[in-house]
Amino acid sequence: MVTVNKNYLKLPGSYLFSTIAKKVAAYQREHPRERIIRLGIGDVTQPLAPAIIDSLHKAVDEMAHAETFRGYAPDLGYDFLRNAIAANDYEARGCRISPEEIFVSDGAKSDSGNIQEIFGIDNKVAVCDPVYPVYVDTNVMAGRTGEYNPAHENFDNVIYMPCREENGFLPEFPKETPDLIYLCFPNNPSGAAITKERLQEWVDYANKTGAVIIYDAAYEAYITEENIPHSIYECEGARTCAIELRSFSKNAGFTGVRLGFTVVPKELVRDGVTLHSLWARRHGTKFNGAPYIVQRAGEAVYSQEGKAQLKTQIDYYMRNAKVIYEGLKNAGYSVSGGVNAPYIWLKTPDNMTSWEFFDYLLDKAHVVGTPGSGFGAQGEGFFRLTAFGTYENTVEAIERMAAL
Amino acid sequence: MVTVNKNYLKLPGSYLFSTIAKKVAAYQREHPRERIIRLGIGDVTQPLAPAIIDSLHKAVDEMAHAETFRGYAPDLGYDFLRNAIAANDYEARGCRISPEEIFVSDGAKSDSGNIQEIFGIDNKVAVCDPVYPVYVDTNVMAGRTGEYNPAHENFDNVIYMPCREENGFLPEFPKETPDLIYLCFPNNPSGAAITKERLQEWVDYANKTGAVIIYDAAYEAYITEENIPHSIYECEGARTCAIELRSFSKNAGFTGVRLGFTVVPKELVRDGVTLHSLWARRHGTKFNGAPYIVQRAGEAVYSQEGKAQLKTQIDYYMRNAKVIYEGLKNAGYSVSGGVNAPYIWLKTPDNMTSWEFFDYLLDKAHVVGTPGSGFGAQGEGFFRLTAFGTYENTVEAIERMAAL
């Protein structure tokens, strides 16, 4: 008789964004005439840049002729894309990352969920609180987190690093030494950025303790300030302690195109095994490459036209971030984020819980955001708005909120 | 200090097709003037059908305009595709499968590797021998197989069901009762097909014992004979014991496009849990949907033009299968498969081992095939050729082999 993976049953409720989608759909059914503005899920709204569209059409045409048709892609990605990534995202920033250390995938969500597989079940995981739910949920599914504790809304065997106003929404070294440390900067959900000096401290800590940092840099394209690292490999020693996750979703609008990559330096060795070889084995066994046409689209991100067009796109979203940040500040809200990240993190007014504010905002302003408590216990009393809407919708949403 | 997943270290050697690729590359480097013909890996060579190309271009154009741009896809797939699958692959064959039971993914390799995650580690796995390596390797990685036994080239805690000439390359009920049963028909690598009556026996067996069948039907489009089921749901009772995996790689040439789907009927319950809910949770947490443009390409597979064009494509490959099957038979080889599948399974001549024959064929005929022993101990002494080459290459490869 088959048994199921009982770790799945420890997961409380459904995936955060599924819950929000259901709540919004139900509200819209009951109020069909209200125009809801969605600043909740981090989905982009601008169309793909012309350079990317051209590249896609060209690749599709190649698939139409036997001489240029492409079947199975190389497991780890086409060289044309891995080379472009190494040159532009790393070499240009003074980071020593070779194309062979870059694993192309169908997106950072898959990678951030799958990466824990190459580690033992006995590892102790540390996450920021609040946190992108995928890091925790995938470790729950693997059996690495212990039981769910409803009173504290957390798992017994996870180290939560509170990121609150008091510490500038940045984690501090935990009392108990973790084995696997998930860090995401610029941060989802809080929009907080980490300086190079602070990140260097984490790299040193990991090298000293033998921990591995899973560094999610999905939002690096939104960094506007100096001294904020775009990659953890800008820090000395990161090659022996850090894996970096990258996405094309936010810098190039690929949320519906699906492309990402993970960097595993060859010097990263634990238990006498190179993690690079383990991740290569996983890729080769459970994945069959990102689509050729999508990898060509990724290549176009690094072309001269692509870069210029995407800078305009990011500027567009960052103008929205400013509208939200300043609009809410002027309306008396306590806000952070929005400067090096497309997320604005606000304190709910009048001591409302995050979900109370969600319902209130949906009902009174017909604006959808994401309840901070959905990202962890320490997110309670906070709320995330994203800059990925259209400019017009963003302005209107903030006007509605300011008028409440 | 981080520990690694030590189950990975139990895997002997590298993934089969990586080994072959390396051997062929080395041979080509040493013999740059030889024209190697590849009938090894199951990769297609015909370009995408015009209906699919049109659909891709149209979808790319939609991504270029804000009004028609698509961001994150629904986790489980767009309705337009799930509806087309349900109507064409199931309803049209008298199978009761609803669109909600269809999970669209980036391909059957991912699904066949990931599906084991929703089951407990304590389950006993049964596989055919020879077998598609992904089924076994992903269970090894999860810790479900025990240790590797080099003397027998197998894992201690896996039930291997020998599929040899004596039993028509079909599995028999094992002595020990398994929990999870992987079946692939038409079979990779042997090309053997199973009749509806025989498959019904497996469904009855699973329902009686509480086992779950993972049914890989990636090659169903190649079935030419009557009474060979295209789906396990053609058998009575399969909705309470079977998960079906499907691919667009072989019926529509999507090896480099990446699209597949898995069917989990809502009646499939174990441990009091619907497997549908577990797989939905996995999809929602570790996957972010297949690309919109690729799902539109999948939709085109079911259009009237798409169907007609793909029938021509499959006929083309099946003509190759006939060339291989009859050419080798006339040359004195013992061959099977190739009638309901794009794979021909041949006995190595002169008692050569599978790898000896691989080297011999590469060296003497410059033809690449796949050693049967790479699919399991019982594949020793056998060799797989695929019908996915061009017609001209296939004819030449068989002429070269016949001339040896």
Short mmCIF file of C-alpha atoms in Angstrom, two decimals, chain A:
data_model
loop_
_atom_site.label_atom_id
_atom_site.label_comp_id
_atom_site.label_asym_id
_atom_site.label_seq_id
_atom_site.Cartn_x
_atom_site.Cartn_y
_atom_site.Cartn_z
CA MET A 1 0.00 0.00 0.00
CA VAL A 2 1.43 3.32 -1.08
CA THR A 3 2.10 5.96 1.56
CA VAL A 4 2.17 9.67 0.82
CA ASN A 5 4.88 12.18 1.71
CA LYS A 6 3.49 13.23 5.08
CA ASN A 7 5.71 16.30 5.23
CA TYR A 8 3.31 17.90 2.75
CA LEU A 9 0.57 17.64 5.36
CA LYS A 10 2.53 19.89 7.72
CA LEU A 11 2.09 22.84 5.36
CA PRO A 12 -0.52 25.20 6.76
CA GLY A 13 -3.10 26.42 4.28
CA SER A 14 -2.40 26.92 0.63
CA TYR A 15 0.33 28.76 -1.21
CA LEU A 16 -0.03 32.46 -0.30
CA PHE A 17 -0.69 33.76 -3.79
CA SER A 18 -3.30 31.09 -4.51
CA THR A 19 -5.19 32.24 -1.43
CA ILE A 20 -5.05 35.86 -2.54
CA ALA A 21 -6.18 34.97 -6.06
CA LYS A 22 -9.20 33.11 -4.65
CA LYS A 23 -10.13 35.98 -2.30
CA VAL A 24 -9.89 38.53 -5.11
CA ALA A 25 -11.89 36.36 -7.52
CA ALA A 26 -14.62 35.94 -4.90
CA TYR A 27 -14.73 39.69 -4.24
CA GLN A 28 -14.90 40.47 -7.96
CA ARG A 29 -17.78 38.00 -8.39
CA GLU A 30 -19.71 39.74 -5.63
CA HIS A 31 -18.78 43.22 -6.87
CA PRO A 32 -18.62 42.87 -10.64
CA ARG A 33 -18.66 46.64 -11.24
CA GLU A 34 -15.65 47.56 -9.08
CA ARG A 35 -12.39 48.07 -10.94
CA ILE A 36 -9.82 46.22 -8.84
CA ILE A 37 -6.19 47.34 -9.09
CA ARG A 38 -3.68 44.60 -8.36
CA LEU A 39 -0.46 45.58 -6.67
CA GLY A 40 -0.23 42.25 -4.91
CA ILE A 41 1.57 39.49 -6.72
CA GLY A 42 4.92 40.51 -8.20
CA ASP A 43 3.80 40.10 -11.78
CA VAL A 44 4.92 42.56 -14.43
CA THR A 45 2.59 44.42 -16.78
CA GLN A 46 4.88 45.94 -19.43
CA PRO A 47 5.14 43.97 -22.70
CA LEU A 48 8.38 42.29 -23.70
CA ALA A 49 10.98 44.70 -25.11
CA PRO A 50 11.26 44.88 -28.92
CA ALA A 51 14.76 43.35 -28.95
CA ILE A 52 13.38 40.32 -27.12
CA ILE A 53 10.37 40.03 -29.40
CA ASP A 54 12.67 40.12 -32.45
CA SER A 55 14.86 37.44 -30.98
CA LEU A 56 11.87 35.22 -30.21
CA HIS A 57 10.50 35.52 -33.76
CA LYS A 58 13.91 34.73 -35.19
CA ALA A 59 14.30 31.66 -32.99
CA VAL A 60 10.79 30.47 -33.87
CA ASP A 61 11.70 30.74 -37.56
CA GLU A 62 14.79 28.62 -36.92
CA MET A 63 12.54 25.91 -35.46
CA ALA A 64 10.58 25.83 -38.72
CA HIS A 65 13.46 24.49 -40.85
CA ALA A 66 15.30 21.20 -40.53
CA GLU A 67 18.71 22.86 -40.98
CA THR A 68 18.21 25.23 -38.05
CA PHE A 69 15.77 23.22 -35.92
CA ARG A 70 16.94 22.56 -32.34
CA GLY A 71 15.95 19.54 -30.32
CA TYR A 72 17.08 18.82 -26.77
CA ALA A 73 19.09 21.72 -25.38
CA PRO A 74 22.31 21.09 -23.46
CA ASP A 75 21.19 20.15 -19.92
CA LEU A 76 22.82 23.15 -18.32
CA GLY A 77 22.01 25.74 -20.97
CA TYR A 78 23.26 26.90 -24.35
CA ASP A 79 26.77 28.35 -24.39
CA PHE A 80 25.54 31.54 -26.10
CA LEU A 81 23.43 32.33 -23.04
CA ARG A 82 25.86 31.12 -20.36
CA ASN A 83 28.62 33.19 -21.97
CA ALA A 84 26.43 36.30 -22.10
CA ILE A 85 25.50 35.89 -18.44
CA ALA A 86 29.10 35.35 -17.32
CA ALA A 87 30.32 38.39 -19.26
CA ASN A 88 27.54 40.82 -18.36
CA ASP A 89 26.35 39.83 -14.91
CA TYR A 90 29.70 38.82 -13.47
CA GLU A 91 32.84 39.75 -15.39
CA ALA A 92 31.54 43.30 -15.92
CA ARG A 93 31.17 43.60 -12.12
CA GLY A 94 34.56 42.15 -11.34
CA CYS A 95 33.19 38.78 -10.21
CA ARG A 96 35.07 35.65 -11.23
CA ILE A 97 32.30 33.32 -12.45
CA SER A 98 32.87 31.07 -15.46
CA PRO A 99 30.11 30.05 -17.89
CA GLU A 100 30.45 26.43 -16.67
CA GLU A 101 29.34 27.56 -13.22
CA ILE A 102 26.04 28.90 -14.60
CA PHE A 103 23.03 26.55 -14.76
CA VAL A 104 20.21 27.85 -16.95
CA SER A 105 16.71 26.90 -15.79
CA ASP A 106 13.03 27.61 -16.28
CA GLY A 107 13.05 30.21 -13.53
CA ALA A 108 14.25 31.16 -10.09
CA LYS A 109 11.12 29.81 -8.39
CA SER A 110 11.97 26.29 -9.58
CA ASP A 111 15.61 26.70 -8.63
CA SER A 112 14.90 28.18 -5.21
CA GLY A 113 12.56 25.27 -4.54
CA ASN A 114 14.81 22.55 -5.93
CA ILE A 115 18.21 23.65 -4.64
CA GLN A 116 17.59 22.21 -1.15
CA GLU A 117 17.48 18.71 -2.67
CA ILE A 118 21.25 18.46 -2.96
CA PHE A 119 21.64 18.90 0.80
CA GLY A 120 21.12 16.37 3.58
CA ILE A 121 17.85 16.25 5.50
CA ASP A 122 19.76 16.86 8.75
CA ASN A 123 20.73 20.45 7.88
CA LYS A 124 19.37 23.30 9.93
CA VAL A 125 17.83 26.00 7.78
CA ALA A 126 17.84 29.72 8.59
CA VAL A 127 15.51 32.15 6.86
CA CYS A 128 14.65 35.78 7.25
CA ASP A 129 11.24 36.47 8.74
CA PRO A 130 9.33 37.71 6.74
CA VAL A 131 10.45 35.49 3.85
CA TYR A 132 9.52 34.38 0.33
CA PRO A 133 7.38 31.32 1.22
CA VAL A 134 9.03 28.96 -1.29
CA TYR A 135 12.25 28.66 0.77
CA VAL A 136 10.41 27.40 3.81
CA ASP A 137 7.70 25.37 2.09
CA THR A 138 10.14 23.35 0.01
CA ASN A 139 12.17 22.53 3.09
CA VAL A 140 8.95 21.47 4.82
CA MET A 141 8.18 19.12 1.93
CA ALA A 142 11.66 17.63 2.24
CA GLY A 143 11.24 16.99 5.96
CA ARG A 144 13.88 19.44 7.16
CA THR A 145 11.72 21.74 9.30
CA GLY A 146 10.01 19.72 12.02
CA GLU A 147 6.38 20.28 12.89
CA TYR A 148 4.26 23.38 12.38
CA ASN A 149 3.57 25.33 15.49
CA PRO A 150 0.24 27.13 15.01
CA ALA A 151 0.64 29.30 18.12
CA HIS A 152 3.82 30.87 16.75
CA GLU A 153 2.97 30.37 13.08
CA ASN A 154 6.33 28.78 12.44
CA PHE A 155 8.16 25.46 12.24
CA ASP A 156 9.94 23.92 15.24
CA ASN A 157 13.22 23.20 13.50
CA VAL A 158 13.75 26.35 11.43
CA ILE A 159 15.87 29.30 12.52
CA TYR A 160 13.89 32.46 11.87
CA MET A 161 15.87 35.68 11.68
CA PRO A 162 13.48 38.55 12.46
CA CYS A 163 13.72 41.47 10.05
CA ARG A 164 11.81 44.31 11.63
CA GLU A 165 11.90 48.06 11.73
CA GLU A 166 14.33 47.98 14.68
CA ASN A 167 17.10 46.33 12.64
CA GLY A 168 16.40 48.10 9.34
CA PHE A 169 14.67 44.92 8.06
CA LEU A 170 18.03 43.13 7.93
CA PRO A 171 18.79 39.77 9.59
CA GLU A 172 21.22 39.40 12.48
CA PHE A 173 23.42 36.38 13.14
CA PRO A 174 21.22 33.85 14.91
CA LYS A 175 22.08 32.36 18.31
CA GLU A 176 22.04 28.85 16.97
CA THR A 177 24.43 28.19 14.05
CA PRO A 178 22.56 27.33 10.86
CA ASP A 179 23.79 25.08 8.01
CA LEU A 180 21.78 26.51 5.14
CA ILE A 181 21.11 30.24 5.10
CA TYR A 182 18.60 31.75 2.66
CA LEU A 183 19.17 35.42 1.93
CA CYS A 184 17.30 37.53 -0.62
CA PHE A 185 18.56 41.03 -1.43
CA PRO A 186 17.14 43.37 -2.56
CA ASN A 187 14.57 41.74 -0.36
CA ASN A 188 11.25 40.25 -1.18
CA PRO A 189 8.96 41.18 0.55
CA SER A 190 10.40 44.15 2.45
CA GLY A 191 12.31 45.86 -0.37
CA ALA A 192 15.29 46.28 1.97
CA ALA A 193 18.79 46.28 0.47
CA ILE A 194 22.02 45.10 2.07
CA THR A 195 25.32 46.96 1.78
CA LYS A 196 28.44 45.24 0.56
CA GLU A 197 29.99 45.47 4.04
CA ARG A 198 27.03 43.81 5.72
CA LEU A 199 26.87 41.07 3.09
CA GLN A 200 30.62 40.49 3.48
CA GLU A 201 29.97 39.76 7.16
CA TRP A 202 27.54 37.02 6.15
CA VAL A 203 30.04 35.53 3.71
CA ASP A 204 32.71 35.50 6.41
CA TYR A 205 30.27 33.94 8.85
CA ALA A 206 29.36 31.18 6.40
CA ASN A 207 32.99 30.43 5.60
CA LYS A 208 33.80 30.29 9.31
CA THR A 209 30.91 27.99 10.22
CA GLY A 210 30.81 25.82 7.07
CA ALA A 211 27.30 27.01 6.26
CA VAL A 212 26.10 27.55 2.69
CA ILE A 213 24.28 30.73 1.69
CA ILE A 214 21.51 30.46 -0.90
CA TYR A 215 21.54 34.03 -2.23
CA ASP A 216 18.47 35.08 -4.18
CA ALA A 217 19.38 38.13 -6.28
CA ALA A 218 16.21 38.15 -8.39
CA TYR A 219 15.75 41.89 -7.88
CA GLU A 220 19.31 43.15 -8.46
CA ALA A 221 18.29 45.09 -11.57
CA TYR A 222 16.34 47.50 -9.33
CA ILE A 223 19.34 48.63 -7.33
CA THR A 224 19.82 52.39 -7.69
CA GLU A 225 22.25 53.17 -4.86
CA GLU A 226 26.02 52.78 -4.74
CA ASN A 227 27.60 50.22 -2.42
CA ILE A 228 24.68 47.80 -2.78
CA PRO A 229 26.06 44.58 -4.28
CA HIS A 230 24.30 43.14 -7.34
CA SER A 231 25.84 39.73 -6.72
CA ILE A 232 27.12 37.98 -3.62
CA TYR A 233 30.28 37.19 -5.60
CA GLU A 234 31.24 40.85 -5.22
CA CYS A 235 32.17 39.77 -1.68
CA GLU A 236 35.49 38.13 -1.03
CA GLY A 237 35.28 34.42 -0.28
CA ALA A 238 31.76 33.93 -1.63
CA ARG A 239 32.98 31.29 -4.07
CA THR A 240 33.51 28.87 -1.19
CA CYS A 241 30.19 29.41 0.57
CA ALA A 242 27.47 30.81 -1.71
CA ILE A 243 25.04 29.70 -4.40
CA GLU A 244 23.33 32.54 -6.26
CA LEU A 245 19.86 32.46 -7.83
CA ARG A 246 18.92 34.82 -10.63
CA SER A 247 15.73 35.49 -12.53
CA PHE A 248 14.80 37.09 -15.85
CA SER A 249 11.28 37.71 -14.57
CA LYS A 250 11.83 41.08 -13.00
CA ASN A 251 14.67 42.61 -15.04
CA ALA A 252 13.18 41.61 -18.41
CA GLY A 253 9.50 40.86 -17.77
CA PHE A 254 9.85 37.09 -18.24
CA THR A 255 7.26 36.05 -15.63
CA GLY A 256 5.30 34.30 -18.40
CA VAL A 257 8.37 33.41 -20.48
CA ARG A 258 10.20 31.45 -17.77
CA LEU A 259 13.96 31.73 -17.56
CA GLY A 260 16.42 31.89 -14.70
CA PHE A 261 19.77 30.61 -13.65
CA THR A 262 21.74 29.41 -10.66
CA VAL A 263 25.44 29.89 -10.05
CA VAL A 264 27.35 27.17 -8.20
CA PRO A 265 31.07 27.93 -8.02
CA LYS A 266 33.35 24.95 -8.45
CA GLU A 267 35.19 25.76 -5.23
CA LEU A 268 32.05 25.18 -3.18
CA VAL A 269 32.79 21.85 -1.49
CA ARG A 270 31.04 20.23 1.46
CA ASP A 271 31.40 16.67 2.79
CA GLY A 272 34.25 16.35 0.28
CA VAL A 273 31.79 16.77 -2.62
CA THR A 274 31.57 19.69 -5.05
CA LEU A 275 28.04 21.05 -4.91
CA HIS A 276 28.49 21.90 -8.61
CA SER A 277 28.59 18.19 -9.46
CA LEU A 278 25.46 17.48 -7.38
CA TRP A 279 23.47 20.28 -8.98
CA ALA A 280 24.67 19.20 -12.43
CA ARG A 281 23.44 15.70 -11.66
CA ARG A 282 20.07 17.00 -10.57
CA HIS A 283 19.72 19.14 -13.68
CA GLY A 284 20.73 16.26 -15.92
CA THR A 285 18.32 13.84 -14.27
CA LYS A 286 15.21 15.87 -13.51
CA PHE A 287 15.25 18.67 -16.07
CA ASN A 288 15.66 18.77 -19.81
CA GLY A 289 16.82 22.32 -20.47
CA ALA A 290 14.99 25.61 -20.97
CA PRO A 291 13.34 26.06 -24.40
CA TYR A 292 15.71 27.11 -27.18
CA ILE A 293 13.53 30.05 -28.15
CA VAL A 294 13.42 31.24 -24.54
CA GLN A 295 17.19 30.99 -24.20
CA ARG A 296 17.53 33.14 -27.33
CA ALA A 297 15.17 35.64 -25.71
CA GLY A 298 17.48 35.59 -22.69
CA GLU A 299 20.47 36.30 -24.91
CA ALA A 300 18.69 39.38 -26.27
CA VAL A 301 18.47 40.77 -22.74
CA TYR A 302 22.23 41.33 -22.96
CA SER A 303 22.27 42.90 -26.43
CA GLN A 304 22.87 46.62 -26.71
CA GLU A 305 19.27 47.34 -27.75
CA GLY A 306 17.96 44.94 -25.12
CA LYS A 307 19.89 46.63 -22.35
CA ALA A 308 18.69 50.10 -23.37
CA GLN A 309 15.06 49.00 -23.69
CA LEU A 310 15.11 47.20 -20.35
CA LYS A 311 16.63 50.17 -18.59
CA THR A 312 13.58 52.16 -19.73
CA GLN A 313 11.31 49.38 -18.47
CA ILE A 314 12.95 49.31 -15.04
CA ASP A 315 12.86 53.11 -14.83
CA TYR A 316 9.14 52.88 -15.55
CA TYR A 317 8.57 50.52 -12.63
CA MET A 318 10.82 52.51 -10.34
CA ARG A 319 8.77 55.62 -11.09
CA ASN A 320 5.82 53.61 -9.80
CA ALA A 321 7.81 52.68 -6.71
CA LYS A 322 8.36 56.37 -6.06
CA VAL A 323 4.67 57.15 -6.55
CA ILE A 324 3.77 54.50 -3.98
CA TYR A 325 6.51 55.36 -1.51
CA GLU A 326 5.97 59.10 -1.53
CA GLY A 327 2.21 58.95 -1.92
CA LEU A 328 1.82 56.74 1.12
CA LYS A 329 4.38 58.65 3.15
CA ASN A 330 2.54 61.89 2.46
CA ALA A 331 -0.70 60.18 3.45
CA GLY A 332 0.84 59.37 6.81
CA TYR A 333 1.83 55.75 6.30
CA SER A 334 5.07 54.35 7.64
CA VAL A 335 6.84 52.95 4.54
CA SER A 336 10.17 51.42 3.58
CA GLY A 337 11.71 49.70 0.54
CA GLY A 338 11.07 51.03 -2.97
CA VAL A 339 14.53 52.54 -3.49
CA ASN A 340 16.59 49.51 -4.55
CA ALA A 341 13.63 47.19 -5.05
CA PRO A 342 10.22 47.15 -6.74
CA TYR A 343 8.53 46.42 -3.40
CA ILE A 344 7.16 48.86 -0.87
CA TRP A 345 6.67 47.59 2.66
CA LEU A 346 4.22 49.49 4.79
CA LYS A 347 2.97 49.31 8.33
CA THR A 348 -0.73 48.62 8.53
CA PRO A 349 -2.58 51.56 10.10
CA ASP A 350 -4.59 51.42 13.32
CA ASN A 351 -2.99 48.16 14.46
CA MET A 352 -4.87 46.18 11.86
CA THR A 353 -3.55 42.70 11.19
CA SER A 354 -2.12 42.17 7.73
CA TRP A 355 -5.17 40.23 6.55
CA GLU A 356 -7.57 42.75 8.09
CA PHE A 357 -5.81 45.44 6.10
CA PHE A 358 -5.93 43.25 2.98
CA ASP A 359 -9.71 42.91 3.30
CA TYR A 360 -10.11 46.57 4.21
CA LEU A 361 -8.08 47.73 1.21
CA LEU A 362 -9.85 45.37 -1.17
CA ASP A 363 -13.24 46.45 0.11
CA LYS A 364 -12.71 50.19 0.48
CA ALA A 365 -10.12 51.01 -2.21
CA HIS A 366 -10.43 47.93 -4.45
CA VAL A 367 -6.67 47.63 -4.28
CA VAL A 368 -4.95 44.26 -3.87
CA GLY A 369 -1.72 43.97 -1.93
CA THR A 370 -0.02 41.14 -0.11
CA PRO A 371 -0.46 40.66 3.64
CA GLY A 372 2.90 40.73 5.39
CA SER A 373 1.92 37.87 7.67
CA GLY A 374 1.75 35.66 4.58
CA PHE A 375 5.54 35.94 4.52
CA GLY A 376 6.03 34.93 8.15
CA ALA A 377 5.06 35.77 11.71
CA GLN A 378 7.30 38.84 11.79
CA GLY A 379 5.50 40.19 8.73
CA GLU A 380 2.34 40.60 10.82
CA GLY A 381 1.26 44.22 10.84
CA PHE A 382 2.96 44.87 7.50
CA PHE A 383 1.79 44.89 3.91
CA ARG A 384 3.55 44.64 0.54
CA LEU A 385 2.74 46.69 -2.53
CA THR A 386 4.54 46.15 -5.80
CA ALA A 387 5.66 48.64 -8.43
CA PHE A 388 4.85 46.29 -11.32
CA GLY A 389 1.47 47.78 -12.22
CA THR A 390 0.91 50.34 -14.95
CA TYR A 391 1.75 53.93 -14.04
CA GLU A 392 -1.90 54.99 -14.37
CA ASN A 393 -3.15 52.19 -12.12
CA THR A 394 -0.43 52.83 -9.59
CA VAL A 395 -1.28 56.53 -9.36
CA GLU A 396 -4.97 55.73 -9.04
CA ALA A 397 -4.38 53.05 -6.39
CA ILE A 398 -2.36 55.43 -4.24
CA GLU A 399 -4.94 58.18 -4.69
CA ARG A 400 -7.63 55.78 -3.53
CA MET A 401 -5.52 54.74 -0.53
CA ALA A 402 -4.69 58.32 0.38
CA ALA A 403 -8.40 59.17 0.29
CA LEU A 404 -9.39 56.50 2.81
#
